[in-house]
Amino acid sequence: MGTTLSKVWPTVHAERAQLVDDLSRVPDAAWSTPSLCPGWSVHDVLAHLIDAATTTRLGFGRRLIVARFDFDRDNETGIAMKKCASPSDTLDLLRRSIDATSTPPANPATRLVEAFVHGEDIRRPLQISATYPIGPVVEALTYQCRTTVNFGGGRERIDGMRLNTIDAEFEHGPDDGQQVSGTAIDLLLAVSGRPVPAGALSGPGAKTLVAD
């Protein structure tokens, strides 16, 4: 059976709560730091997470029509709506949305992808370390490996590669593919098009995946 929302929400809610706690000690000046998400500051990513946590299926559909089905334009609209002048006010919005269960009409695994990838989009530039639940991270990685880049995944990025995690039982790709090894969270980020630290991934295909 695939991932269901009832299974996903406890993890997502826990990740939101941990992110709020981690960011409660970040000084205002640091909120303009560029995130791992190209073109967005860490403050922008936080606003995006709030928007995703509070937008209903119906609201998502209406907004997408207004944006002429341009997902990037809709994301920018959502950020503008949720980003407060004061970062502490934006963080308080996430605090009040920790237990929200609104979601766009998407595979439940996308909620895990969003929590982990955007969590690292924010944390890594701010040099905040985090430990993530390995099972849900592997679920998110599995989803990203099977989903096209156009829909936010990374299937094309890993074409011809054999991925395996060093901290979980996970393998993906042809047996004779170029090997790429790393932790589940680093592979999730790389497959999702994010940079990872030098040496985080190993194997003949690592340099190709990181350079994508």
Short mmCIF file of C-alpha atoms in Angstrom, two decimals:
data_model
loop_
_atom_site.label_atom_id
_atom_site.label_comp_id
_atom_site.label_asym_id
_atom_site.label_seq_id
_atom_site.Cartn_x
_atom_site.Cartn_y
_atom_site.Cartn_z
CA MET A 1 0.00 0.00 0.00
CA GLY A 2 1.17 3.53 -0.72
CA THR A 3 1.60 6.36 1.71
CA THR A 4 -1.67 7.82 3.00
CA LEU A 5 -2.36 11.22 4.51
CA SER A 6 -3.27 9.63 7.84
CA LYS A 7 0.24 8.15 7.97
CA VAL A 8 1.92 11.33 6.73
CA TRP A 9 0.43 13.97 9.02
CA PRO A 10 2.06 12.92 12.31
CA THR A 11 5.49 13.19 10.67
CA VAL A 12 4.68 16.48 8.95
CA HIS A 13 3.31 18.01 12.15
CA ALA A 14 6.38 16.91 14.08
CA GLU A 15 8.67 18.41 11.43
CA ARG A 16 6.80 21.73 11.52
CA ALA A 17 7.08 21.85 15.30
CA GLN A 18 10.80 21.09 15.19
CA LEU A 19 11.38 23.74 12.52
CA VAL A 20 9.58 26.35 14.61
CA ASP A 21 11.79 25.45 17.56
CA ASP A 22 14.97 25.54 15.46
CA LEU A 23 14.15 28.93 13.95
CA SER A 24 13.05 30.58 17.17
CA ARG A 25 16.69 31.45 17.88
CA VAL A 26 17.57 32.83 14.43
CA PRO A 27 18.36 36.57 14.47
CA ASP A 28 16.37 38.83 12.15
CA ALA A 29 19.42 39.67 10.04
CA ALA A 30 19.85 36.02 9.05
CA TRP A 31 16.40 35.68 7.49
CA SER A 32 17.56 37.20 4.20
CA THR A 33 20.12 34.40 3.78
CA PRO A 34 19.71 32.68 0.39
CA SER A 35 18.13 29.25 0.80
CA LEU A 36 19.01 26.13 -1.17
CA CYS A 37 15.91 26.85 -3.27
CA PRO A 38 17.15 29.10 -6.11
CA GLY A 39 15.90 32.69 -5.87
CA TRP A 40 14.32 32.29 -2.44
CA SER A 41 15.62 33.48 0.91
CA VAL A 42 15.11 31.32 3.99
CA HIS A 43 12.28 33.72 4.92
CA ASP A 44 10.65 33.06 1.53
CA VAL A 45 10.83 29.29 2.04
CA LEU A 46 9.24 29.63 5.47
CA ALA A 47 6.39 31.66 3.97
CA HIS A 48 5.96 29.00 1.27
CA LEU A 49 5.69 26.28 3.91
CA ILE A 50 2.96 28.26 5.68
CA ASP A 51 1.12 28.78 2.41
CA ALA A 52 1.27 25.05 1.66
CA ALA A 53 0.06 24.23 5.17
CA THR A 54 -2.97 26.50 4.98
CA THR A 55 -4.15 26.28 1.36
CA THR A 56 -7.14 24.01 0.81
CA ARG A 57 -7.71 21.90 -2.28
CA LEU A 58 -10.42 24.28 -3.46
CA GLY A 59 -8.28 27.31 -2.76
CA PHE A 60 -5.37 25.78 -4.61
CA GLY A 61 -7.53 25.15 -7.67
CA ARG A 62 -8.88 28.69 -7.68
CA ARG A 63 -5.44 30.22 -7.30
CA LEU A 64 -3.96 28.07 -10.03
CA ILE A 65 -6.64 29.29 -12.43
CA VAL A 66 -5.80 32.90 -11.52
CA ALA A 67 -2.11 32.11 -12.08
CA ARG A 68 -2.99 30.62 -15.50
CA PHE A 69 -1.66 27.24 -14.33
CA ASP A 70 1.80 28.71 -13.78
CA PHE A 71 3.03 26.96 -10.60
CA ASP A 72 5.94 29.38 -10.15
CA ARG A 73 3.61 32.38 -10.32
CA ASP A 74 1.25 30.74 -7.84
CA ASN A 75 4.12 30.04 -5.45
CA GLU A 76 5.22 33.66 -5.58
CA THR A 77 1.64 34.73 -4.84
CA GLY A 78 1.53 32.41 -1.85
CA ILE A 79 4.83 33.72 -0.48
CA ALA A 80 3.67 37.32 -0.82
CA MET A 81 0.49 36.47 1.09
CA LYS A 82 2.22 34.73 4.01
CA LYS A 83 5.52 36.58 4.35
CA CYS A 84 5.28 39.17 7.13
CA ALA A 85 7.46 42.24 7.52
CA SER A 86 8.82 40.75 10.73
CA PRO A 87 10.32 37.23 10.49
CA SER A 88 9.08 36.50 14.01
CA ASP A 89 5.52 37.17 12.84
CA THR A 90 6.00 34.79 9.90
CA LEU A 91 7.35 32.16 12.25
CA ASP A 92 4.33 32.64 14.49
CA LEU A 93 2.11 31.86 11.49
CA LEU A 94 3.87 28.52 11.10
CA ARG A 95 3.54 27.91 14.84
CA ARG A 96 -0.22 28.35 14.52
CA SER A 97 -0.27 26.03 11.48
CA ILE A 98 1.67 23.12 12.96
CA ASP A 99 -1.36 20.81 13.14
CA ALA A 100 -3.03 21.97 9.92
CA THR A 101 -4.12 19.24 7.50
CA SER A 102 -4.89 21.31 4.42
CA THR A 103 -3.20 20.09 1.26
CA PRO A 104 -3.33 20.60 -2.49
CA PRO A 105 -4.59 17.65 -4.58
CA ALA A 106 -1.28 15.78 -4.69
CA ASN A 107 0.25 12.47 -3.68
CA PRO A 108 0.54 12.30 0.13
CA ALA A 109 4.28 11.68 -0.21
CA THR A 110 4.68 15.26 -1.48
CA ARG A 111 3.93 16.46 2.06
CA LEU A 112 6.98 14.53 3.26
CA VAL A 113 9.12 15.84 0.41
CA GLU A 114 8.09 19.38 1.27
CA ALA A 115 8.78 18.98 4.99
CA PHE A 116 12.24 17.45 4.54
CA VAL A 117 13.55 19.26 1.46
CA HIS A 118 12.29 22.71 2.44
CA GLY A 119 13.41 22.05 6.00
CA GLU A 120 16.95 21.59 4.68
CA ASP A 121 16.52 24.50 2.24
CA ILE A 122 16.29 26.62 5.37
CA ARG A 123 18.52 24.80 7.86
CA ARG A 124 21.65 24.15 5.83
CA PRO A 125 22.33 27.77 4.84
CA LEU A 126 21.77 28.74 8.49
CA GLN A 127 24.07 25.91 9.65
CA ILE A 128 21.34 24.26 11.71
CA SER A 129 21.71 20.49 11.93
CA ALA A 130 18.72 18.17 12.11
CA THR A 131 17.95 14.48 12.39
CA TYR A 132 15.07 13.18 10.28
CA PRO A 133 13.03 9.95 10.66
CA ILE A 134 14.63 7.54 8.22
CA GLY A 135 11.48 5.68 7.13
CA PRO A 136 9.56 8.78 5.97
CA VAL A 137 12.72 10.19 4.33
CA VAL A 138 13.04 6.98 2.30
CA GLU A 139 9.35 7.29 1.33
CA ALA A 140 10.01 10.84 0.13
CA LEU A 141 13.13 9.72 -1.76
CA THR A 142 11.24 6.86 -3.41
CA TYR A 143 8.59 9.28 -4.59
CA GLN A 144 11.12 11.78 -5.96
CA CYS A 145 12.97 9.06 -7.87
CA ARG A 146 9.75 8.08 -9.66
CA THR A 147 8.46 11.59 -10.34
CA THR A 148 9.48 13.76 -13.29
CA VAL A 149 11.34 17.04 -12.88
CA ASN A 150 8.36 18.91 -14.34
CA PHE A 151 6.31 17.75 -11.35
CA GLY A 152 8.98 18.55 -8.78
CA GLY A 153 10.73 15.18 -8.77
CA GLY A 154 14.06 14.05 -10.12
CA ARG A 155 13.49 11.02 -12.33
CA GLU A 156 15.45 12.46 -15.27
CA ARG A 157 18.35 13.48 -13.03
CA ILE A 158 19.02 9.88 -12.03
CA ASP A 159 18.48 8.23 -15.41
CA GLY A 160 20.99 5.39 -15.72
CA MET A 161 22.06 5.60 -12.08
CA ARG A 162 21.87 3.07 -9.28
CA LEU A 163 21.15 4.82 -5.99
CA ASN A 164 21.65 3.23 -2.59
CA THR A 165 21.52 4.68 0.90
CA ILE A 166 24.18 4.04 3.52
CA ASP A 167 21.80 4.52 6.45
CA ALA A 168 18.74 2.59 5.26
CA GLU A 169 17.68 -0.30 3.04
CA PHE A 170 17.01 1.53 -0.21
CA GLU A 171 18.12 0.91 -3.78
CA HIS A 172 16.79 2.40 -6.99
CA GLY A 173 17.79 2.08 -10.60
CA PRO A 174 19.23 -0.57 -12.93
CA ASP A 175 21.69 -3.09 -11.48
CA ASP A 176 24.32 -2.01 -14.02
CA GLY A 177 23.70 1.72 -13.51
CA GLN A 178 26.29 4.17 -12.26
CA GLN A 179 26.45 3.79 -8.51
CA VAL A 180 25.64 6.73 -6.23
CA SER A 181 25.72 6.25 -2.46
CA GLY A 182 24.90 8.59 0.39
CA THR A 183 22.58 9.16 3.31
CA ALA A 184 18.87 9.16 2.55
CA ILE A 185 18.52 12.89 3.25
CA ASP A 186 21.49 13.83 1.04
CA LEU A 187 20.20 11.66 -1.79
CA LEU A 188 16.74 13.17 -1.36
CA LEU A 189 18.18 16.66 -1.70
CA ALA A 190 20.35 15.79 -4.70
CA VAL A 191 17.52 14.01 -6.53
CA SER A 192 15.36 17.07 -5.81
CA GLY A 193 17.94 19.31 -7.49
CA ARG A 194 19.53 20.74 -4.36
CA PRO A 195 23.28 21.06 -3.72
CA VAL A 196 24.88 18.79 -1.14
CA PRO A 197 28.26 19.16 0.59
CA ALA A 198 31.38 17.93 -1.17
CA GLY A 199 31.91 14.27 -0.39
CA ALA A 200 28.33 13.69 0.79
CA LEU A 201 27.75 11.35 -2.15
CA SER A 202 30.14 8.74 -3.50
CA GLY A 203 30.36 6.43 -6.49
CA PRO A 204 30.90 6.83 -10.24
CA GLY A 205 27.61 8.68 -10.72
CA ALA A 206 27.95 11.08 -7.80
CA LYS A 207 29.71 13.85 -9.68
CA THR A 208 27.10 13.74 -12.45
CA LEU A 209 24.16 13.90 -10.05
CA VAL A 210 25.62 16.74 -7.99
CA ALA A 211 26.47 18.73 -11.14
CA ASP A 212 22.95 18.42 -12.56
#
